mmCIF file of C-alpha atoms in Angstrom:
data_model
loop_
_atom_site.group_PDB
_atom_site.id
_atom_site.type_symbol
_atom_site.label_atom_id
_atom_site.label_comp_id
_atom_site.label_asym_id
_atom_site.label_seq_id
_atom_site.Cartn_x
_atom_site.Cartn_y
_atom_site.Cartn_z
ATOM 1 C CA UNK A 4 -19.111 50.991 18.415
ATOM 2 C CA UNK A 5 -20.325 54.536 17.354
ATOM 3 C CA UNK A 6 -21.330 52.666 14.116
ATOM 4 C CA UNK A 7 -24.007 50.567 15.197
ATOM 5 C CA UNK A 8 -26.630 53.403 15.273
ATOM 6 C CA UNK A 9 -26.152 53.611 11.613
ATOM 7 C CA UNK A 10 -26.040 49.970 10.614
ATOM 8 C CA UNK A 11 -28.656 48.047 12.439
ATOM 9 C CA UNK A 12 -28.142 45.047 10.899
ATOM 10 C CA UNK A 13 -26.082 42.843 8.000
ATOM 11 C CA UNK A 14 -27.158 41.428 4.643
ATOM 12 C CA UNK A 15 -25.227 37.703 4.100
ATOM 13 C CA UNK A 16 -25.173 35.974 1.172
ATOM 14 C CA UNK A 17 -28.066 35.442 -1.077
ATOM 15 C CA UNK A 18 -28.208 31.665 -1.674
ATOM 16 C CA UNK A 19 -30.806 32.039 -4.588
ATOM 17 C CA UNK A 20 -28.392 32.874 -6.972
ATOM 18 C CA UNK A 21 -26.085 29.898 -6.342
ATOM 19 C CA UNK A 22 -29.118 27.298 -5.410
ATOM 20 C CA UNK A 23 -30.307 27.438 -1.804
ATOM 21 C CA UNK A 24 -31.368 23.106 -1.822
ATOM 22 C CA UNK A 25 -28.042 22.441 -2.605
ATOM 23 C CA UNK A 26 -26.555 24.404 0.014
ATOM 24 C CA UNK A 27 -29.435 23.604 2.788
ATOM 25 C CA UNK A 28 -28.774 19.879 1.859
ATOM 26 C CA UNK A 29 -24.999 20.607 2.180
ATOM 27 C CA UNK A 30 -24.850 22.719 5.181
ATOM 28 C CA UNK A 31 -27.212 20.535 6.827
ATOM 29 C CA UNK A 32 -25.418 16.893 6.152
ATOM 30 C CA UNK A 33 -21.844 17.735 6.749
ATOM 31 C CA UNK A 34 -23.193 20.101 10.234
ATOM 32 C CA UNK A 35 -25.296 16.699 11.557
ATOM 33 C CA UNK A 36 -21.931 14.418 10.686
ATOM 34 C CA UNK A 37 -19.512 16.540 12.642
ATOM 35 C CA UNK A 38 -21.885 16.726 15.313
ATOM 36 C CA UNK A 39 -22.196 13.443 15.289
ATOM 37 C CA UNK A 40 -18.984 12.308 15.106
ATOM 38 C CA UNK A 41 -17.689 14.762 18.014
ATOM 39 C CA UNK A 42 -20.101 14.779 20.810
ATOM 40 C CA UNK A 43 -19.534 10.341 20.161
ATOM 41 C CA UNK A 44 -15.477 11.090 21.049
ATOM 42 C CA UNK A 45 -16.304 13.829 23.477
ATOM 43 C CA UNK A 46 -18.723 11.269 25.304
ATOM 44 C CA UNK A 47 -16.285 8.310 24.849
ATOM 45 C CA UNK A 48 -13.277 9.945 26.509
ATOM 46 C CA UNK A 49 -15.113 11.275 29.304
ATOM 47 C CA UNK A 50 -16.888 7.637 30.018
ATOM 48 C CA UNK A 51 -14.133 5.712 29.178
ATOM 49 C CA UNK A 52 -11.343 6.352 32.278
ATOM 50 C CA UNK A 53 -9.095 4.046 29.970
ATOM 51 C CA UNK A 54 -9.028 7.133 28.012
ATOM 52 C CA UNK A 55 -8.168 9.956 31.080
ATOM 53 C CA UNK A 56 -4.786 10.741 29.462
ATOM 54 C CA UNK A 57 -3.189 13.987 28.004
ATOM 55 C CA UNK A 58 -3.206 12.694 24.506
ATOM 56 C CA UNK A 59 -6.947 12.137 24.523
ATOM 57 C CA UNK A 60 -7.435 15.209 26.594
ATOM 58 C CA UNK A 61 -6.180 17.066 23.999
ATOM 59 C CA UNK A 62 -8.286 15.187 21.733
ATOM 60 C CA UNK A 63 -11.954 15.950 23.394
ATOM 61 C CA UNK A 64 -10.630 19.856 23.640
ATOM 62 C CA UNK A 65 -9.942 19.238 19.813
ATOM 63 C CA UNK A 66 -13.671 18.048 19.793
ATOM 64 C CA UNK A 67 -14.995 20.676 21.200
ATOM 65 C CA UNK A 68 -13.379 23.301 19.536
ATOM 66 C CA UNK A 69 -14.463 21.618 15.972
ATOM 67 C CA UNK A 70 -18.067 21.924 17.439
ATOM 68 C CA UNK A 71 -17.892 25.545 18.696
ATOM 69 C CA UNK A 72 -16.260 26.639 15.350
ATOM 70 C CA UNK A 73 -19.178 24.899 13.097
ATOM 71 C CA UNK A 74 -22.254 26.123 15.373
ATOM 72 C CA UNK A 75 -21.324 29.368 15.695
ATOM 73 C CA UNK A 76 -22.048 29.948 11.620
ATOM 74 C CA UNK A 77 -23.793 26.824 10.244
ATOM 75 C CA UNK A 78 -27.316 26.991 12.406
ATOM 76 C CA UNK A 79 -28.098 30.686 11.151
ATOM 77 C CA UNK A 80 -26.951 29.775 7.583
ATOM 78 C CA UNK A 81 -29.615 26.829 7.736
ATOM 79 C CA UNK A 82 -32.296 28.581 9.568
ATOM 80 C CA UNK A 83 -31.690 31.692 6.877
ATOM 81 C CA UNK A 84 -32.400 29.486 4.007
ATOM 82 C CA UNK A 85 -34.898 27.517 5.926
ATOM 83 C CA UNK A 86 -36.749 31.195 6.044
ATOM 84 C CA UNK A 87 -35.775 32.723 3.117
ATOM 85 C CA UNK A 88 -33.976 35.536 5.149
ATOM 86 C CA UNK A 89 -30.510 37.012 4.747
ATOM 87 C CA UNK A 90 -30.157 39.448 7.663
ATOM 88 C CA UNK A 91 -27.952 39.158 10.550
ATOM 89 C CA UNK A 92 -28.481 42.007 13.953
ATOM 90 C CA UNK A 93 -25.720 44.002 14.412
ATOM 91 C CA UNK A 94 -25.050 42.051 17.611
ATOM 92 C CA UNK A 95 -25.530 38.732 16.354
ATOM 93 C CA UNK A 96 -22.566 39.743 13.968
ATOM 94 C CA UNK A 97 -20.732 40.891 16.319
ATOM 95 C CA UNK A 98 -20.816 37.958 18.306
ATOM 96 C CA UNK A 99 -20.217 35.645 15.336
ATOM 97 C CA UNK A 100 -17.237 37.424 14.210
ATOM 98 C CA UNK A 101 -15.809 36.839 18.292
ATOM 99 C CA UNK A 102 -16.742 33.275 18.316
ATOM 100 C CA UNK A 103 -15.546 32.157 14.977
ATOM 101 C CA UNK A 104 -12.153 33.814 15.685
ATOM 102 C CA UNK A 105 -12.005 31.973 19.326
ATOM 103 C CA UNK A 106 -12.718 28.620 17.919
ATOM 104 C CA UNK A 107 -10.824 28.816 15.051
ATOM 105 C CA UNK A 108 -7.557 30.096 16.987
ATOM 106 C CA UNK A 109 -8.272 27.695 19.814
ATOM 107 C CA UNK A 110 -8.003 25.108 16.618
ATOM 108 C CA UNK A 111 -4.616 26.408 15.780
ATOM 109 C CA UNK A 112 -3.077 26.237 19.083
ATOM 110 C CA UNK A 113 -4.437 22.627 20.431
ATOM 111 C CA UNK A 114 -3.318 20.899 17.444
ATOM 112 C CA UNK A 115 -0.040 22.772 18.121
ATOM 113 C CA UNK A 116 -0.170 20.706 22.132
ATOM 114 C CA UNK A 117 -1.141 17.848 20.362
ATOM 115 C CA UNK A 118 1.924 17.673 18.207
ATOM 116 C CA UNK A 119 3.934 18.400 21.419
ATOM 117 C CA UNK A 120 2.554 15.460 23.105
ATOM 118 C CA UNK A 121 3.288 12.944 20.731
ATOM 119 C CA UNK A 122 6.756 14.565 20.260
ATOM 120 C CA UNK A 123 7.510 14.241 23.843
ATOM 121 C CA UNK A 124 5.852 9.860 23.922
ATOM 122 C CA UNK A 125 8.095 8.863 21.179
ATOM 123 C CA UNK A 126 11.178 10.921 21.504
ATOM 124 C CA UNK A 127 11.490 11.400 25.274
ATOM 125 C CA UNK A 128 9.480 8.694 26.538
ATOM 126 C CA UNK A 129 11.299 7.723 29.834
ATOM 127 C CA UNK A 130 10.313 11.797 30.985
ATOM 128 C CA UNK A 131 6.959 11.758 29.590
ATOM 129 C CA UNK A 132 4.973 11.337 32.627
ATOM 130 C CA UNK A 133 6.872 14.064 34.446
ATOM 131 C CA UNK A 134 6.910 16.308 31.437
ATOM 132 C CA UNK A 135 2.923 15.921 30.633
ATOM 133 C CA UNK A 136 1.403 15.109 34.229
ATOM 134 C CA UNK A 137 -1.716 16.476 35.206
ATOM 135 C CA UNK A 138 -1.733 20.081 36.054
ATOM 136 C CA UNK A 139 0.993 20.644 33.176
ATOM 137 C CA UNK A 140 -1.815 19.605 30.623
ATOM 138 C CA UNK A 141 -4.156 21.682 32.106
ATOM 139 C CA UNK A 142 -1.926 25.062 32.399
ATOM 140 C CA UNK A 143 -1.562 24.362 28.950
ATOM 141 C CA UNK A 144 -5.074 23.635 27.803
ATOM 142 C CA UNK A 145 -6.122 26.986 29.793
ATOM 143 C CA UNK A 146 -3.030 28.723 28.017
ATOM 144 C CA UNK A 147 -5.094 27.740 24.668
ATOM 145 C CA UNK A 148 -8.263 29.214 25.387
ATOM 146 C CA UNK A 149 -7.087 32.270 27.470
ATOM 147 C CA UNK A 150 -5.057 33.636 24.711
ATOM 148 C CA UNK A 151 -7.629 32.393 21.802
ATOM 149 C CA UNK A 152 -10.255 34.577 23.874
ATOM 150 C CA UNK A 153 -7.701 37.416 23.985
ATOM 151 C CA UNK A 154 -7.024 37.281 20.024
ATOM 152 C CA UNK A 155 -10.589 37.028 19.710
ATOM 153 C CA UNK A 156 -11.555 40.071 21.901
ATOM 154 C CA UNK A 157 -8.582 42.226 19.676
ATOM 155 C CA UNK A 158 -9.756 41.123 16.331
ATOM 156 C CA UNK A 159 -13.195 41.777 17.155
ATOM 157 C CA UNK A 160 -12.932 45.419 18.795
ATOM 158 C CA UNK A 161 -10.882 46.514 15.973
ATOM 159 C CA UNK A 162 -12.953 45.373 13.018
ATOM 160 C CA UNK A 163 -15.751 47.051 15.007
ATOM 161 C CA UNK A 164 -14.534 49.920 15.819
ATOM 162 C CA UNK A 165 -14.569 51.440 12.449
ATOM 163 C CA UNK A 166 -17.382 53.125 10.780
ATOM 164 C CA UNK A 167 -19.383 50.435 7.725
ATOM 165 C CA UNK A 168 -20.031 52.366 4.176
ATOM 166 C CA UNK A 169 -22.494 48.819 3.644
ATOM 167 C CA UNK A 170 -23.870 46.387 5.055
ATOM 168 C CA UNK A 171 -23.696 43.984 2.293
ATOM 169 C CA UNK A 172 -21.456 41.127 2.977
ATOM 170 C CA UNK A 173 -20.795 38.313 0.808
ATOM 171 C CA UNK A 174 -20.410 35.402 2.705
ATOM 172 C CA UNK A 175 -22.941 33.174 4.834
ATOM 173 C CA UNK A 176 -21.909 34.689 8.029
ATOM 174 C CA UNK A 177 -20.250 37.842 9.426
ATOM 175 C CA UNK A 178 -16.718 36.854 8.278
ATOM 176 C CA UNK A 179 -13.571 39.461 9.366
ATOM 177 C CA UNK A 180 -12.249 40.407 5.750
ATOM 178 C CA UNK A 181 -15.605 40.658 4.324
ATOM 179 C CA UNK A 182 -16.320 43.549 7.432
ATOM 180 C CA UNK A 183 -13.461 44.772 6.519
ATOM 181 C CA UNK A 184 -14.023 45.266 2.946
ATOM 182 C CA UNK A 185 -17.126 47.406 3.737
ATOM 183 C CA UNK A 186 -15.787 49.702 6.467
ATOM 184 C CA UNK A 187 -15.529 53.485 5.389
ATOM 185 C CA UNK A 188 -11.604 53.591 6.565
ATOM 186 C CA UNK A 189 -10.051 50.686 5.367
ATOM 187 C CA UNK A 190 -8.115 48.594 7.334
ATOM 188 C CA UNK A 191 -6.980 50.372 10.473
ATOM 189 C CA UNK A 192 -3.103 50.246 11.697
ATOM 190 C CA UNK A 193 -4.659 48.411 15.179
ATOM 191 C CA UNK A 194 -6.401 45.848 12.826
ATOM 192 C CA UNK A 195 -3.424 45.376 10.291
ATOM 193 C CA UNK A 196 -0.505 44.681 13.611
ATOM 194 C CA UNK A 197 -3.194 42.218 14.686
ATOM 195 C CA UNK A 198 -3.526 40.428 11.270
ATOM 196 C CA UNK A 199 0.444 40.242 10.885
ATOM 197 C CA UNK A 200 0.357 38.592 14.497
ATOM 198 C CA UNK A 201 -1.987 36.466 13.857
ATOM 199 C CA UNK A 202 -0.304 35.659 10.770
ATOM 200 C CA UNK A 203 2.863 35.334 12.069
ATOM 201 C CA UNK A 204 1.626 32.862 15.165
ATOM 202 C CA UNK A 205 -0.285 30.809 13.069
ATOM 203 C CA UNK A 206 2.872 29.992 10.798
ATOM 204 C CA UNK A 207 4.822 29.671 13.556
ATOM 205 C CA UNK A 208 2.337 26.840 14.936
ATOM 206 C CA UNK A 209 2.529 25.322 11.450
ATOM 207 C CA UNK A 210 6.510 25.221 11.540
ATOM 208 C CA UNK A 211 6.160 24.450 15.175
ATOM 209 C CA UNK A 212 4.305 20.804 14.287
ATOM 210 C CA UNK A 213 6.179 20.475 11.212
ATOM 211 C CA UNK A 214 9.843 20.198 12.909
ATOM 212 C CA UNK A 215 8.058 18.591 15.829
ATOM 213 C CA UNK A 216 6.617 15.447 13.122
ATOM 214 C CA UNK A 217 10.074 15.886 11.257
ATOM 215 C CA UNK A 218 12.012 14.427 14.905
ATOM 216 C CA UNK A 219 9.058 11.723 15.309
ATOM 217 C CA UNK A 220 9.608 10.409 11.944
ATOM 218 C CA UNK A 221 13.645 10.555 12.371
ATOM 219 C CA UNK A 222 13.064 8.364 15.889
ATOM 220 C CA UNK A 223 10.386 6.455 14.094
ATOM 221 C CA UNK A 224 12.484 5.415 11.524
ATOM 222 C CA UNK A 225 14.592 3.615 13.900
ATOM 223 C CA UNK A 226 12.160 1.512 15.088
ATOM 224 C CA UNK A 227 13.308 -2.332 13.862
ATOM 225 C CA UNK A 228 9.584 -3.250 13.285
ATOM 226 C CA UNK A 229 7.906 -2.316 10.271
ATOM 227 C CA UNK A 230 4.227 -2.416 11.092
ATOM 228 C CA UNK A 231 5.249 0.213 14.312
ATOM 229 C CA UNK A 232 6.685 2.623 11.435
ATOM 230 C CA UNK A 233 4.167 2.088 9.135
ATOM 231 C CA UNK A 234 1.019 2.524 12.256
ATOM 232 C CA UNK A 235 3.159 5.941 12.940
ATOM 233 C CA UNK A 236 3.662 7.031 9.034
ATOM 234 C CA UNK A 237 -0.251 6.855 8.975
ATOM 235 C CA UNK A 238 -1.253 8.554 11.782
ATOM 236 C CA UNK A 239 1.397 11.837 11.205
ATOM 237 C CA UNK A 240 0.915 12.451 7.661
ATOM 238 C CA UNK A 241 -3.154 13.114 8.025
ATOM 239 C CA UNK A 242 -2.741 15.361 10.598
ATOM 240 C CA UNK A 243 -0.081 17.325 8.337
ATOM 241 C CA UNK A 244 -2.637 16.994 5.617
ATOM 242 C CA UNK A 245 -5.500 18.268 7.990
ATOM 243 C CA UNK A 246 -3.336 21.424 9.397
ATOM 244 C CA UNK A 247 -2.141 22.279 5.818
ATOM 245 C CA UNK A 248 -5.638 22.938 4.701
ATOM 246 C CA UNK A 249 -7.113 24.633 7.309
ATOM 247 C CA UNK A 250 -3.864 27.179 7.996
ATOM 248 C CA UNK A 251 -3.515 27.656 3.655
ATOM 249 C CA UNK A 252 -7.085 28.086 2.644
ATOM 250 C CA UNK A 253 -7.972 30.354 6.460
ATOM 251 C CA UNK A 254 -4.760 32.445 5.526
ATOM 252 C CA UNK A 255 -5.657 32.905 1.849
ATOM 253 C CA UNK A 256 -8.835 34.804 2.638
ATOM 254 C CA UNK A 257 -6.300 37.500 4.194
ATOM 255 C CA UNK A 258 -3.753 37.512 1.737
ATOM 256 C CA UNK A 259 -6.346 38.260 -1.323
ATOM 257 C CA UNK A 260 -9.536 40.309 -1.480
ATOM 258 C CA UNK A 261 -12.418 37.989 -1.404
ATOM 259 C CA UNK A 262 -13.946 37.025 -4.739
ATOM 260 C CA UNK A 263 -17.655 35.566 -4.452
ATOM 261 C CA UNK A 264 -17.715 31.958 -5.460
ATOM 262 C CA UNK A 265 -14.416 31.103 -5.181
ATOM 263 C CA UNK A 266 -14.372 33.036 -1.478
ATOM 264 C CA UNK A 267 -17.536 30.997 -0.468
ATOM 265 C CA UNK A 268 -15.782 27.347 -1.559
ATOM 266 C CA UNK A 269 -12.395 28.180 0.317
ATOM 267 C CA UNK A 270 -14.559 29.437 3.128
ATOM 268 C CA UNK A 271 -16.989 25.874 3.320
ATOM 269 C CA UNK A 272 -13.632 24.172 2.846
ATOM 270 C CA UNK A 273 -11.388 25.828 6.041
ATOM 271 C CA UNK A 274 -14.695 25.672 8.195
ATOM 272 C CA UNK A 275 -15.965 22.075 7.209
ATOM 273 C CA UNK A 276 -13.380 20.088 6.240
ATOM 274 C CA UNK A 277 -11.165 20.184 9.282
ATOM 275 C CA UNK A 278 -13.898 19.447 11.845
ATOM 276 C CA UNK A 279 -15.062 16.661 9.731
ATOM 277 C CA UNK A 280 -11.886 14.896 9.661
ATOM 278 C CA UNK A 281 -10.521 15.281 12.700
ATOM 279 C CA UNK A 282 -12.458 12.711 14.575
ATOM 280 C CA UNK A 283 -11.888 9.844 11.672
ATOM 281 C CA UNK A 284 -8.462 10.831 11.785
ATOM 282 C CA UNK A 285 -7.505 10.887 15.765
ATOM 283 C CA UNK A 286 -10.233 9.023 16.622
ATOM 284 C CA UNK A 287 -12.193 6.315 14.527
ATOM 285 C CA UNK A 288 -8.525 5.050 13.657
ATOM 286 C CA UNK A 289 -7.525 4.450 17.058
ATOM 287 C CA UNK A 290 -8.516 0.571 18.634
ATOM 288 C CA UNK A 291 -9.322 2.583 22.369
ATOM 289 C CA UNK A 292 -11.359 5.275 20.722
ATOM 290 C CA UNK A 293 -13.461 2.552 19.002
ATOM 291 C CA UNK A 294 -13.717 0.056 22.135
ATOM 292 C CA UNK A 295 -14.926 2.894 24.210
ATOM 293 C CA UNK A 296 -17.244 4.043 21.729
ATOM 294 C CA UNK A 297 -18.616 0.585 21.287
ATOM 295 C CA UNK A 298 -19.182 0.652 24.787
ATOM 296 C CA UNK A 299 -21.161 4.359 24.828
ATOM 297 C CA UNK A 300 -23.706 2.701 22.328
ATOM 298 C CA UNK A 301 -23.767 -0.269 23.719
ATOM 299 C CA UNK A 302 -25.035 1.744 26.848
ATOM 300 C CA UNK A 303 -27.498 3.776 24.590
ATOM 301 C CA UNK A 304 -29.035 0.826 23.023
ATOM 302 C CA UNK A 305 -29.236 -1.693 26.223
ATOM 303 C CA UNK A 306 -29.360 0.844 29.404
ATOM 304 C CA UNK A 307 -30.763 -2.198 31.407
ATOM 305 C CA UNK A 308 -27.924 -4.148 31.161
ATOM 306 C CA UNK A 309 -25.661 -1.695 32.394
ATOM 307 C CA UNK A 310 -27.753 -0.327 35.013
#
């Protein structure tokens, strides 16, 4: 990173023009609700031993990636605004732009093993304890976050390694194809192979959870009782809705040159919108999610009585 001795550090986006009390208000709302509403199903599941099952594994690593995803950009957006600043260090931006890509491909790639697991309950039930025992969750959950860190290490050496003609970027944190619109070179043939792959395994996870919720609905549909179809209508078509817009609006940033406004509102909406949903959809919905939660604040409010 030859570059770095040139470019010290990066200018984000200059809220002023666009109204920086709307956005601190924003920012700082939706950021305390999804940490709210994650670190209650991360502590649930781990307190709960009701809830010690793959399906609910996958859910706190769900949790956990929605929290590393939104901390990574939203505290420096708030503290920025907070200070009137808009400067990033070179380093800090470096390590944003690795983060952000880990989290965000980790995101991918569990909600891929998520739709894996419920494919393998309903339609092969009788092997689903042999199929998703113990250390087969966990080779899979480490498969997850091994190759997210990989991707993330690629994408980040490449978009670094490339000399910057500004340090000007228009977004609220050190975003890839903003970098990439201010490096001296272009895109380099390293950075575009690892863009199509990305591209190509992040459609392929879509597919992937869209032929996997096509067979549940095909063996749900044979189910006599109405109320079971209608409980499993309600809980697959969200979590289409939820992967839809994150995959669409994350892959439309790379598929157009970003465009101010319009780039900042698909950005809030990839980055915000999933991690906000996520635990109403998997979680608040479900009766063992809410009995253990009732439980953790239970705990929290009356300690003596538990203790």
């Amino acid at each position: 990173m030859d570059n770095q001795s040139s470019i010290s550090e990066f200018m984000l986006f200059d809220f002023s023009e666009v109204g920086e009390q709307l956005y601190f208000n924003v920012f700082t709302v939706l950021y305390l609700a999804i940490l709210t509403g994650n670190l209650l199903i991360i502590s649930a599941i781990l307190c709960d031993h009701h809830l010690h099952n793959p399906m609910y594994f996958f859910l706190m690593n769900l949790a956990i990636q929605d929290l590393g995803v939104i901390s990574v950009i939203v505290p420096k957006s708030i503290a920025n605004i907070l200070m009137n600043m808009r400067h990033i260090s070179y380093f800090g931006c470096v390590c944003q732009v690795f983060f952000f890509a880990f989290f965000m491909g980790s995101g991918v790639w569990i909600l891929t093993v998520m739709a894996y697991d419920r494919y393998v309950a309903i339609c092969n039930p009788l092997h689903y304890e042999k199929m998703m025992n113990k250390q087969a969750c966990i080779y899979m959950i480490l498969t997850v976050w091994v190759s997210s860190l990989l991707n993330a290490l690629l994408h980040t050496c490449f978009t670094f390694a490339v000399p910057f003609c500004s340090n000007i970027i228009d977004q609220f944190f050190c975003e890839i194809p903003q970098l990439l619109k201010n490096t001296c070179t272009g895109l380099n043939q390293n950075e575009i192979i690892t863009l199509v792959f990305s591209f190509v395994l992040a459609m392929g996870c879509f597919f992937f959870i869209l032929i996997t919720y096509v067979s549940i609905f095909n063996a749900v549909m044979k189910i006599p009782s109405k109320k079971g179809r209608q409980k499993a209508f309600s809980t697959c078509l969200p979590h289409l809705i939820v992967i839809s817009i994150y995959l669409l609006s994350a892959l439309s940033k790379y598929m157009k040159p970003p465009a101010g406004i319009q780039d900042l509102a698909t950005t809030i909406l990839y980055c915000f919108v999933p991690p906000l949903l996520n635990p109403i959809i998997y979680s608040m919905r479900n009766k063992d999610i809410r009995f253990a939660l009732s439980k953790v604040l239970k705990m929290e409010m009356f300690p003596r009585k538990y203790f």
